[in-house]
Amino acid sequence: MTNNRNMNNIALVQKNSLPSLVQKELERMILAGDLLAGDKLNEVSLAEMLGVSRGPVREAFRALEEAGLVQQEKNCGVFVRQISVEEADEIYEVRAALDELIGRKLAATIKPAQVQQLRNLLERMDEMVALGDVDGYLKLNLSFHDLLVELTANKKLLHTYRRLVNELSLFRRSALAQKGSMPTSTGEHHKIVDAIAAGDAQAAGDIMREHAVAGRNRMHKAQAQRALLEEQNTQ
């Protein structure tokens, strides 16, 4: 009886959650750099690799397009979304404004237990900095900012913010991989939480806006270093 019940539960989970599980795995691959900007995503090969039929992969593509991570081009297929530095600048400009709003709102509404949630994440981020683990830090960094927006309890803001963050994900890893970037970034996060915990809406908004601007500057520095390296390799 127990075995039958377990099998039924597994079948139920697979039936209802398989597309979302495929989506999460493809999202992980994109954010980790296993799938690069501009890469064409082959529905058949991905289905074989993940051990699923093509249907869940197709559904995952639609969800990832909505999230801003892939784009479907008519008669060409599905590609990991590729954005220009100019478009990234525009996204950072919008994000800076939203970050300021988030900081101000949380400073006025945050609860002690929620502050502790943020500090717990910061502790784990500090550990990743000490280890020099860029991928581990990037994952926690995304979780930290996602939690900030979740704590505002504004669903529309969360949806909009998540899309912006996804669109910038292809730039963020190279920016954080620069020497000294992770300690600087986590230091900014500590200042954000301190200001929010103190209920200082002005400071929290200002620091969060400045953090977004600093992220944009790190992106430009990483792009300049990459261009220089490519130029040296062609000489």
XYZ file of N, CA and C in Angstrom:
705
model
N 0.832 -1.205 0.000
C 0.000 0.000 0.000
C 0.865 1.252 0.000
N 1.899 1.275 0.863
C 2.785 2.442 0.945
C 3.510 2.674 -0.372
N 3.986 1.572 -0.990
C 4.693 1.692 -2.264
C 3.797 2.272 -3.341
N 2.539 1.795 -3.377
C 1.592 2.316 -4.372
C 1.345 3.800 -4.160
N 1.219 4.208 -2.876
C 0.985 5.609 -2.566
C 2.187 6.453 -2.999
N 3.397 5.964 -2.738
C 4.596 6.700 -3.139
C 4.678 6.847 -4.650
N 4.360 5.772 -5.363
C 4.396 5.822 -6.821
C 3.378 6.822 -7.345
N 2.197 6.860 -6.726
C 1.174 7.819 -7.135
C 1.626 9.244 -6.892
N 2.294 9.478 -5.746
C 2.798 10.820 -5.436
C 3.848 11.259 -6.439
N 4.746 10.321 -6.788
C 5.787 10.643 -7.771
C 5.161 10.980 -9.110
N 4.179 10.176 -9.530
C 3.513 10.430 -10.805
C 2.806 11.780 -10.789
N 2.197 12.130 -9.655
C 1.486 13.399 -9.541
C 2.445 14.571 -9.653
N 3.596 14.461 -8.961
C 4.602 15.526 -9.024
C 5.121 15.694 -10.443
N 5.397 14.559 -11.106
C 5.914 14.620 -12.469
C 4.892 15.258 -13.410
N 3.644 14.895 -13.244
C 2.604 15.401 -14.132
C 2.419 16.897 -13.983
N 2.445 17.390 -12.754
C 2.132 18.790 -12.500
C 3.344 19.705 -12.503
N 4.538 19.155 -12.271
C 5.700 20.015 -12.059
C 6.824 19.842 -13.070
N 6.722 18.887 -13.972
C 7.822 18.613 -14.882
C 8.237 19.824 -15.709
N 7.297 20.561 -16.310
C 7.719 21.752 -17.071
C 8.465 22.764 -16.204
N 8.021 22.952 -14.952
C 8.697 23.916 -14.088
C 10.066 23.407 -13.677
N 10.206 22.085 -13.500
C 11.512 21.516 -13.172
C 12.479 21.689 -14.338
N 11.982 21.479 -15.549
C 12.808 21.687 -16.750
C 13.191 23.153 -16.854
N 12.233 24.035 -16.598
C 12.505 25.472 -16.643
C 13.607 25.849 -15.661
N 13.510 25.333 -14.438
C 14.508 25.659 -13.407
C 15.896 25.168 -13.806
N 15.968 23.981 -14.418
C 17.266 23.447 -14.815
C 17.862 24.262 -15.968
N 17.034 24.641 -16.938
C 17.534 25.456 -18.046
C 17.936 26.845 -17.541
N 17.160 27.373 -16.603
C 17.498 28.671 -16.007
C 18.831 28.586 -15.275
N 19.030 27.479 -14.544
C 20.304 27.284 -13.836
C 21.468 27.236 -14.825
N 21.279 26.549 -15.936
C 22.334 26.412 -16.942
C 22.673 27.752 -17.580
N 21.650 28.572 -17.784
C 21.879 29.895 -18.374
C 22.616 30.797 -17.396
N 22.140 30.825 -16.155
C 22.747 31.692 -15.146
C 24.164 31.250 -14.789
N 24.425 29.934 -14.897
C 25.758 29.413 -14.589
C 26.726 29.565 -15.759
N 26.181 29.941 -16.923
C 27.052 30.106 -18.082
C 27.249 28.830 -18.882
N 26.528 27.758 -18.518
C 26.605 26.529 -19.314
C 25.953 26.742 -20.679
N 24.946 27.580 -20.720
C 24.331 28.020 -21.970
C 24.619 29.502 -22.102
N 25.275 29.893 -23.181
C 25.755 31.264 -23.327
C 24.801 32.120 -24.145
N 24.917 33.427 -23.986
C 24.113 34.365 -24.761
C 24.309 34.098 -26.246
N 23.196 33.979 -26.948
C 23.261 33.720 -28.389
C 23.191 32.256 -28.760
N 23.364 31.356 -27.769
C 23.297 29.918 -28.051
C 21.892 29.537 -28.502
N 21.829 28.678 -29.534
C 20.543 28.155 -29.970
C 20.185 26.952 -29.121
N 18.940 26.899 -28.653
C 18.485 25.819 -27.799
C 17.722 24.797 -28.635
N 18.257 23.584 -28.679
C 17.647 22.521 -29.471
C 16.670 21.728 -28.608
N 15.421 21.786 -28.982
C 14.366 21.158 -28.189
C 14.581 19.657 -28.030
N 14.963 18.994 -29.116
C 15.136 17.545 -29.092
C 16.313 17.131 -28.212
N 17.467 17.780 -28.407
C 18.655 17.395 -27.645
C 18.501 17.719 -26.164
N 17.838 18.833 -25.848
C 17.615 19.172 -24.442
C 16.664 18.174 -23.788
N 15.634 17.753 -24.530
C 14.692 16.759 -23.997
C 15.421 15.454 -23.707
N 16.317 15.040 -24.626
C 17.078 13.803 -24.420
C 18.028 13.942 -23.232
N 18.688 15.078 -23.128
C 19.635 15.301 -22.040
C 18.941 15.272 -20.684
N 17.737 15.863 -20.607
C 17.013 15.947 -19.344
C 16.124 14.738 -19.089
N 16.018 13.846 -20.076
C 15.230 12.639 -19.896
C 13.735 12.887 -19.861
N 13.282 13.855 -20.665
C 11.854 14.183 -20.703
C 11.400 14.226 -22.164
N 10.098 14.339 -22.357
C 9.576 14.500 -23.706
C 9.753 15.950 -24.150
N 9.440 16.244 -25.394
C 9.644 17.591 -25.921
C 8.627 18.589 -25.368
N 7.456 18.095 -24.913
C 6.412 18.990 -24.418
C 6.857 19.868 -23.257
N 7.407 19.289 -22.185
C 7.869 20.107 -21.055
C 8.960 21.101 -21.447
N 9.820 20.710 -22.383
C 10.866 21.622 -22.839
C 10.242 22.811 -23.566
N 9.249 22.520 -24.387
C 8.561 23.588 -25.126
C 7.872 24.551 -24.153
N 7.228 23.995 -23.131
C 6.578 24.844 -22.120
C 7.611 25.658 -21.352
N 8.757 25.044 -21.063
C 9.826 25.753 -20.353
C 10.353 26.907 -21.188
N 10.466 26.718 -22.490
C 10.911 27.796 -23.381
C 9.990 29.009 -23.264
N 8.679 28.740 -23.247
C 7.715 29.850 -23.160
C 7.871 30.605 -21.840
N 8.053 29.848 -20.760
C 8.213 30.481 -19.445
C 9.519 31.272 -19.384
N 10.580 30.743 -19.968
C 11.878 31.424 -19.956
C 11.847 32.681 -20.823
N 11.053 32.647 -21.878
C 10.904 33.855 -22.705
C 10.182 34.940 -21.909
N 9.160 34.540 -21.171
C 8.429 35.487 -20.331
C 9.344 36.066 -19.256
N 10.296 35.245 -18.781
C 11.231 35.684 -17.741
C 12.369 36.521 -18.302
N 12.462 36.615 -19.632
C 13.492 37.449 -20.244
C 14.820 36.758 -20.469
N 14.854 35.424 -20.365
C 16.116 34.710 -20.507
C 16.348 34.145 -21.904
N 15.280 33.870 -22.638
C 15.432 33.383 -24.007
C 14.524 34.185 -24.921
N 14.778 34.064 -26.223
C 13.894 34.700 -27.192
C 13.645 33.742 -28.343
N 12.417 33.719 -28.825
C 12.049 32.873 -29.949
C 12.029 33.721 -31.210
N 12.768 33.279 -32.209
C 12.831 33.983 -33.481
C 12.104 33.153 -34.533
N 11.174 33.765 -35.200
C 10.329 33.073 -36.167
C 11.168 32.379 -37.230
N 10.866 31.108 -37.448
C 11.534 30.273 -38.460
C 13.018 30.037 -38.178
N 13.481 30.439 -36.998
C 14.904 30.247 -36.653
C 15.094 29.395 -35.407
N 14.189 29.512 -34.440
C 14.306 28.724 -33.229
C 14.364 29.570 -31.974
N 14.833 28.952 -30.896
C 14.902 29.602 -29.590
C 16.365 29.808 -29.228
N 16.689 31.007 -28.742
C 18.062 31.360 -28.421
C 18.147 31.946 -27.013
N 19.281 31.711 -26.338
C 19.532 32.403 -25.083
C 19.610 33.893 -25.401
N 18.875 34.672 -24.655
C 18.756 36.090 -24.964
C 20.094 36.806 -24.871
N 20.339 37.644 -25.850
C 21.590 38.397 -25.916
C 21.242 39.882 -25.941
N 21.723 40.627 -24.965
C 21.438 42.050 -24.930
C 22.736 42.832 -25.057
N 22.623 44.011 -25.584
C 23.797 44.859 -25.771
C 24.132 45.589 -24.477
N 25.324 46.142 -24.417
C 25.726 46.940 -23.258
C 24.815 48.159 -23.140
N 24.414 48.710 -24.286
C 23.534 49.878 -24.272
C 22.181 49.541 -23.638
N 21.650 48.359 -23.985
C 20.377 47.946 -23.387
C 20.565 47.653 -21.899
N 21.703 47.061 -21.549
C 21.990 46.789 -20.139
C 22.028 48.088 -19.345
N 22.592 49.146 -19.940
C 22.615 50.450 -19.277
C 21.195 50.937 -18.982
N 20.297 50.748 -19.950
C 18.909 51.173 -19.764
C 18.242 50.374 -18.643
N 18.549 49.075 -18.612
C 17.974 48.213 -17.565
C 18.482 48.633 -16.191
N 19.781 48.908 -16.100
C 20.350 49.347 -14.820
C 19.716 50.666 -14.366
N 19.409 51.543 -15.313
C 18.791 52.823 -14.964
C 17.416 52.599 -14.329
N 16.646 51.679 -14.928
C 15.323 51.360 -14.375
C 15.475 50.650 -13.033
N 16.438 49.721 -12.988
C 16.639 48.970 -11.745
C 17.048 49.888 -10.598
N 17.867 50.877 -10.870
C 18.304 51.804 -9.819
C 17.101 52.503 -9.189
N 16.144 52.898 -10.044
C 14.940 53.563 -9.538
C 14.102 52.610 -8.694
N 13.977 51.359 -9.155
C 13.204 50.372 -8.394
C 13.898 50.020 -7.090
N 15.227 49.917 -7.125
C 15.974 49.610 -5.903
C 15.760 50.688 -4.841
N 15.751 51.933 -5.270
C 15.520 53.024 -4.319
C 14.131 52.886 -3.689
N 13.141 52.564 -4.509
C 11.785 52.361 -4.013
C 11.736 51.212 -3.013
N 12.415 50.106 -3.341
C 12.430 48.928 -2.472
C 13.061 49.273 -1.119
N 14.186 49.963 -1.153
C 14.867 50.326 0.088
C 13.997 51.194 0.982
N 13.371 52.204 0.390
C 12.509 53.102 1.161
C 11.324 52.349 1.763
N 10.707 51.500 0.949
C 9.518 50.771 1.403
C 9.857 49.808 2.541
N 10.960 49.066 2.394
C 11.324 48.094 3.421
C 11.730 48.764 4.725
N 12.405 49.908 4.637
C 12.816 50.612 5.856
C 11.604 50.992 6.707
N 10.476 51.176 6.036
C 9.260 51.578 6.757
C 8.419 50.393 7.216
N 8.666 49.197 6.656
C 7.756 48.080 6.937
C 8.430 46.813 7.443
N 9.747 46.730 7.399
C 10.447 45.478 7.707
C 10.248 45.059 9.156
N 10.178 43.754 9.365
C 10.030 43.185 10.710
C 11.357 42.552 11.138
N 11.605 42.428 12.437
C 12.869 41.858 12.926
C 13.188 40.479 12.337
N 12.186 39.639 12.220
C 12.410 38.289 11.685
C 12.859 38.359 10.222
N 12.346 39.344 9.499
C 12.725 39.506 8.102
C 14.149 40.038 7.972
N 14.515 40.922 8.878
C 15.900 41.418 8.911
C 16.850 40.252 9.144
N 16.459 39.344 10.026
C 17.306 38.183 10.311
C 17.447 37.286 9.092
N 16.373 37.152 8.316
C 16.456 36.386 7.071
C 17.534 36.969 6.158
N 17.554 38.284 6.037
C 18.536 38.946 5.190
C 19.948 38.762 5.743
N 20.096 38.878 7.057
C 21.421 38.725 7.660
C 21.936 37.288 7.513
N 21.026 36.318 7.578
C 21.431 34.919 7.376
C 21.991 34.721 5.968
N 21.339 35.333 4.991
C 21.834 35.251 3.615
C 23.191 35.936 3.486
N 23.343 37.076 4.154
C 24.619 37.794 4.110
C 25.756 36.948 4.674
N 25.477 36.201 5.724
C 26.505 35.335 6.305
C 26.977 34.305 5.290
N 26.037 33.736 4.561
C 26.393 32.743 3.541
C 27.150 33.407 2.390
N 26.788 34.632 2.054
C 27.491 35.358 0.997
C 28.924 35.664 1.422
N 29.098 36.025 2.691
C 30.448 36.265 3.217
C 31.306 35.007 3.100
N 30.678 33.853 3.326
C 31.407 32.583 3.213
C 31.868 32.358 1.775
N 31.008 32.677 0.818
C 31.371 32.511 -0.593
C 32.517 33.457 -0.983
N 32.489 34.667 -0.419
C 33.577 35.624 -0.678
C 34.891 35.061 -0.156
N 34.863 34.504 1.061
C 36.072 33.940 1.665
C 36.617 32.782 0.846
N 35.713 32.020 0.223
C 36.118 30.875 -0.588
C 36.505 31.279 -2.013
N 36.132 32.497 -2.397
C 36.367 32.931 -3.768
C 35.454 32.231 -4.755
N 34.286 31.802 -4.280
C 33.334 31.039 -5.096
C 32.378 32.010 -5.804
N 32.718 32.353 -7.057
C 31.914 33.323 -7.809
C 30.517 32.795 -8.081
N 30.426 31.529 -8.518
C 29.113 30.966 -8.848
C 28.222 30.862 -7.609
N 28.824 30.430 -6.478
C 28.056 30.345 -5.238
C 27.588 31.714 -4.783
N 28.470 32.706 -4.925
C 28.115 34.069 -4.525
C 27.013 34.626 -5.425
N 27.145 34.376 -6.719
C 26.153 34.894 -7.670
C 24.768 34.357 -7.345
N 24.694 33.067 -7.038
C 23.403 32.462 -6.704
C 22.797 33.106 -5.461
N 23.617 33.301 -4.427
C 23.123 33.923 -3.199
C 22.797 35.395 -3.399
N 23.557 36.059 -4.261
C 23.300 37.460 -4.577
C 21.925 37.629 -5.204
N 21.603 36.729 -6.119
C 20.281 36.761 -6.743
C 19.189 36.505 -5.707
N 19.454 35.544 -4.803
C 18.475 35.225 -3.754
C 18.278 36.405 -2.805
N 19.371 37.108 -2.503
C 19.305 38.254 -1.597
C 18.400 39.346 -2.170
N 18.646 39.718 -3.419
C 17.844 40.780 -4.023
C 16.398 40.332 -4.247
N 16.222 39.059 -4.583
C 14.865 38.542 -4.765
C 14.104 38.600 -3.450
N 14.783 38.267 -2.352
C 14.136 38.319 -1.040
C 13.770 39.750 -0.664
N 14.641 40.703 -0.963
C 14.323 42.108 -0.686
C 12.998 42.501 -1.337
N 12.847 42.109 -2.602
C 11.622 42.487 -3.315
C 10.427 41.703 -2.776
N 10.619 40.427 -2.468
C 9.527 39.634 -1.901
C 8.996 40.261 -0.618
N 9.896 40.804 0.187
C 9.500 41.367 1.473
C 8.684 42.651 1.339
N 8.675 43.247 0.140
C 7.815 44.422 -0.069
C 6.354 44.017 -0.210
N 6.115 42.714 -0.484
C 4.755 42.176 -0.670
C 4.036 42.827 -1.844
N 4.813 43.283 -2.832
C 4.235 43.893 -4.038
C 4.501 42.944 -5.206
N 3.475 42.209 -5.617
C 3.642 41.167 -6.639
C 4.033 41.746 -7.997
N 3.472 42.872 -8.344
C 3.801 43.486 -9.636
C 5.258 43.932 -9.652
N 5.720 44.496 -8.546
C 7.115 44.902 -8.434
C 8.030 43.686 -8.532
N 7.656 42.588 -7.886
C 8.466 41.372 -7.912
C 8.585 40.827 -9.329
N 7.474 40.784 -10.052
C 7.478 40.270 -11.430
C 8.371 41.130 -12.323
N 8.221 42.436 -12.216
C 9.005 43.362 -13.041
C 10.490 43.264 -12.705
N 10.786 43.218 -11.422
C 12.181 43.188 -10.971
C 12.880 41.903 -11.400
N 12.170 40.777 -11.275
C 12.771 39.500 -11.653
C 13.148 39.481 -13.134
N 12.323 40.049 -13.956
C 12.644 40.078 -15.385
C 13.892 40.919 -15.643
N 13.980 42.077 -15.004
C 15.154 42.932 -15.172
C 16.422 42.215 -14.722
N 16.341 41.523 -13.579
C 17.503 40.811 -13.048
C 17.924 39.696 -13.995
N 16.953 38.976 -14.547
C 17.260 37.910 -15.497
C 17.971 38.459 -16.722
N 17.506 39.585 -17.218
C 18.100 40.160 -18.418
C 19.543 40.593 -18.181
N 19.858 40.939 -16.947
C 21.221 41.379 -16.630
C 22.132 40.217 -16.226
N 21.564 39.032 -16.085
C 22.331 37.914 -15.543
C 23.548 37.568 -16.386
N 23.453 37.790 -17.701
C 24.550 37.415 -18.587
C 25.759 38.317 -18.399
N 25.560 39.486 -17.816
C 26.669 40.405 -17.563
C 27.213 40.260 -16.145
N 26.351 39.820 -15.215
C 26.694 39.924 -13.798
C 27.858 39.018 -13.399
N 27.942 37.814 -13.957
C 28.997 36.911 -13.526
C 30.376 37.478 -13.848
N 30.554 38.004 -15.063
C 31.860 38.545 -15.441
C 32.218 39.755 -14.584
N 31.200 40.522 -14.190
C 31.454 41.696 -13.351
C 31.919 41.281 -11.964
N 31.273 40.256 -11.397
C 31.621 39.815 -10.042
C 32.927 39.025 -10.011
N 33.333 38.496 -11.173
C 34.571 37.710 -11.223
C 35.815 38.595 -11.159
N 35.652 39.910 -11.331
C 36.796 40.809 -11.246
C 37.382 40.793 -9.835
N 38.682 40.908 -9.758
C 39.360 40.897 -8.465
C 38.838 42.030 -7.576
N 38.418 41.678 -6.380
C 37.934 42.671 -5.415
C 36.467 43.010 -5.535
N 35.789 42.497 -6.583
C 34.385 42.868 -6.786
C 33.460 42.248 -5.749
N 33.680 40.974 -5.416
C 32.782 40.308 -4.469
C 32.848 40.930 -3.071
N 34.039 41.191 -2.510
C 34.072 41.841 -1.193
C 33.399 43.208 -1.208
N 33.597 43.954 -2.294
C 32.965 45.268 -2.401
C 31.454 45.133 -2.457
N 30.992 44.188 -3.271
C 29.558 43.969 -3.435
C 28.894 43.560 -2.122
N 29.499 42.605 -1.416
C 28.888 42.150 -0.161
C 28.931 43.249 0.904
N 29.956 44.093 0.861
C 30.001 45.230 1.780
C 28.832 46.169 1.547
N 28.484 46.369 0.280
C 27.329 47.210 -0.063
C 26.044 46.582 0.462
N 25.955 45.245 0.384
C 24.767 44.550 0.886
C 24.604 44.737 2.394
N 25.699 44.679 3.112
C 25.629 44.882 4.563
C 25.109 46.290 4.888
N 25.560 47.274 4.146
C 25.098 48.654 4.367
C 23.603 48.773 4.084
N 23.147 48.072 3.047
C 21.723 48.089 2.712
C 20.892 47.560 3.875
N 21.274 46.392 4.384
C 20.509 45.769 5.467
C 20.571 46.619 6.732
N 21.715 47.191 7.018
C 21.836 48.041 8.214
C 20.900 49.243 8.138
N 20.826 49.858 6.966
C 19.967 51.036 6.804
C 18.498 50.656 6.894
N 18.142 49.528 6.282
C 16.753 49.062 6.330
C 16.373 48.714 7.770
N 17.268 47.979 8.461
C 16.993 47.573 9.842
C 16.843 48.782 10.762
N 17.564 49.863 10.461
C 17.500 51.078 11.277
C 16.245 51.899 10.981
N 15.501 51.500 9.944
C 14.290 52.241 9.577
C 14.579 53.569 8.917
N 15.781 53.714 8.362
C 16.188 54.966 7.718
C 15.857 54.888 6.228
N 14.662 55.343 5.865
C 14.184 55.219 4.494
C 15.067 55.975 3.508
N 15.506 57.172 3.886
C 16.346 57.980 3.005
C 17.658 57.258 2.696
N 18.328 56.787 3.750
C 19.611 56.102 3.577
C 19.439 54.794 2.824
N 18.403 54.032 3.171
C 18.178 52.739 2.517
C 17.943 52.922 1.020
N 17.126 53.907 0.666
C 16.869 54.177 -0.749
C 18.119 54.619 -1.477
N 18.862 55.521 -0.860
C 20.091 56.039 -1.484
C 21.123 54.929 -1.684
N 21.313 54.104 -0.660
C 22.329 53.049 -0.740
C 21.948 52.002 -1.782
N 20.676 51.673 -1.858
C 20.261 50.691 -2.856
C 20.399 51.240 -4.270
N 20.083 52.511 -4.449
C 20.277 53.117 -5.780
C 21.757 53.138 -6.143
N 22.593 53.506 -5.187
C 24.040 53.554 -5.430
C 24.599 52.159 -5.712
N 24.017 51.141 -5.072
C 24.456 49.763 -5.305
C 24.191 49.354 -6.753
N 23.030 49.748 -7.277
C 22.707 49.442 -8.674
C 23.664 50.162 -9.618
N 23.960 51.414 -9.310
C 24.894 52.183 -10.141
C 26.283 51.550 -10.091
N 26.693 51.085 -8.914
C 27.994 50.434 -8.775
C 28.035 49.146 -9.583
N 26.923 48.422 -9.617
C 26.841 47.212 -10.423
C 27.010 47.520 -11.897
N 26.403 48.604 -12.320
C 26.549 49.049 -13.713
C 28.007 49.392 -14.006
N 28.672 50.060 -13.094
C 30.083 50.412 -13.299
C 30.969 49.170 -13.360
N 30.645 48.162 -12.524
C 31.410 46.914 -12.563
C 31.219 46.205 -13.900
N 30.011 46.280 -14.431
C 29.739 45.684 -15.742
C 30.609 46.332 -16.808
N 30.678 47.663 -16.807
C 31.470 48.372 -17.816
C 32.954 48.046 -17.681
N 33.415 47.939 -16.453
C 34.831 47.614 -16.234
C 35.141 46.224 -16.773
N 34.223 45.278 -16.509
C 34.424 43.911 -16.995
C 34.415 43.867 -18.519
N 33.519 44.637 -19.139
C 33.461 44.671 -20.594
C 34.729 45.269 -21.187
N 35.264 46.306 -20.537
C 36.498 46.942 -21.023
C 37.672 45.971 -20.911
N 37.741 45.228 -19.803
C 38.815 44.252 -19.625
C 38.710 43.128 -20.641
N 37.481 42.723 -20.926
C 37.265 41.658 -21.910
C 37.698 42.116 -23.302
N 37.340 43.340 -23.655
C 37.714 43.876 -24.968
C 39.230 43.975 -25.098
N 39.886 44.399 -24.014
C 41.342 44.510 -24.033
C 42.001 43.148 -24.211
N 41.459 42.140 -23.510
C 41.998 40.791 -23.611
C 41.833 40.241 -25.008
N 40.658 40.479 -25.607
C 40.423 40.007 -26.967
C 41.353 40.671 -27.957
N 41.619 41.967 -27.725
C 42.525 42.695 -28.598
C 43.950 42.138 -28.490
N 44.374 41.816 -27.267
C 45.712 41.261 -27.048
C 45.839 39.881 -27.684
N 44.761 39.092 -27.647
C 44.806 37.752 -28.206
C 44.880 37.740 -29.728
N 44.400 38.835 -30.338
C 44.420 38.901 -31.809
C 45.731 39.464 -32.341
N 46.556 39.995 -31.460
C 47.828 40.590 -31.895
C 48.906 39.518 -32.088
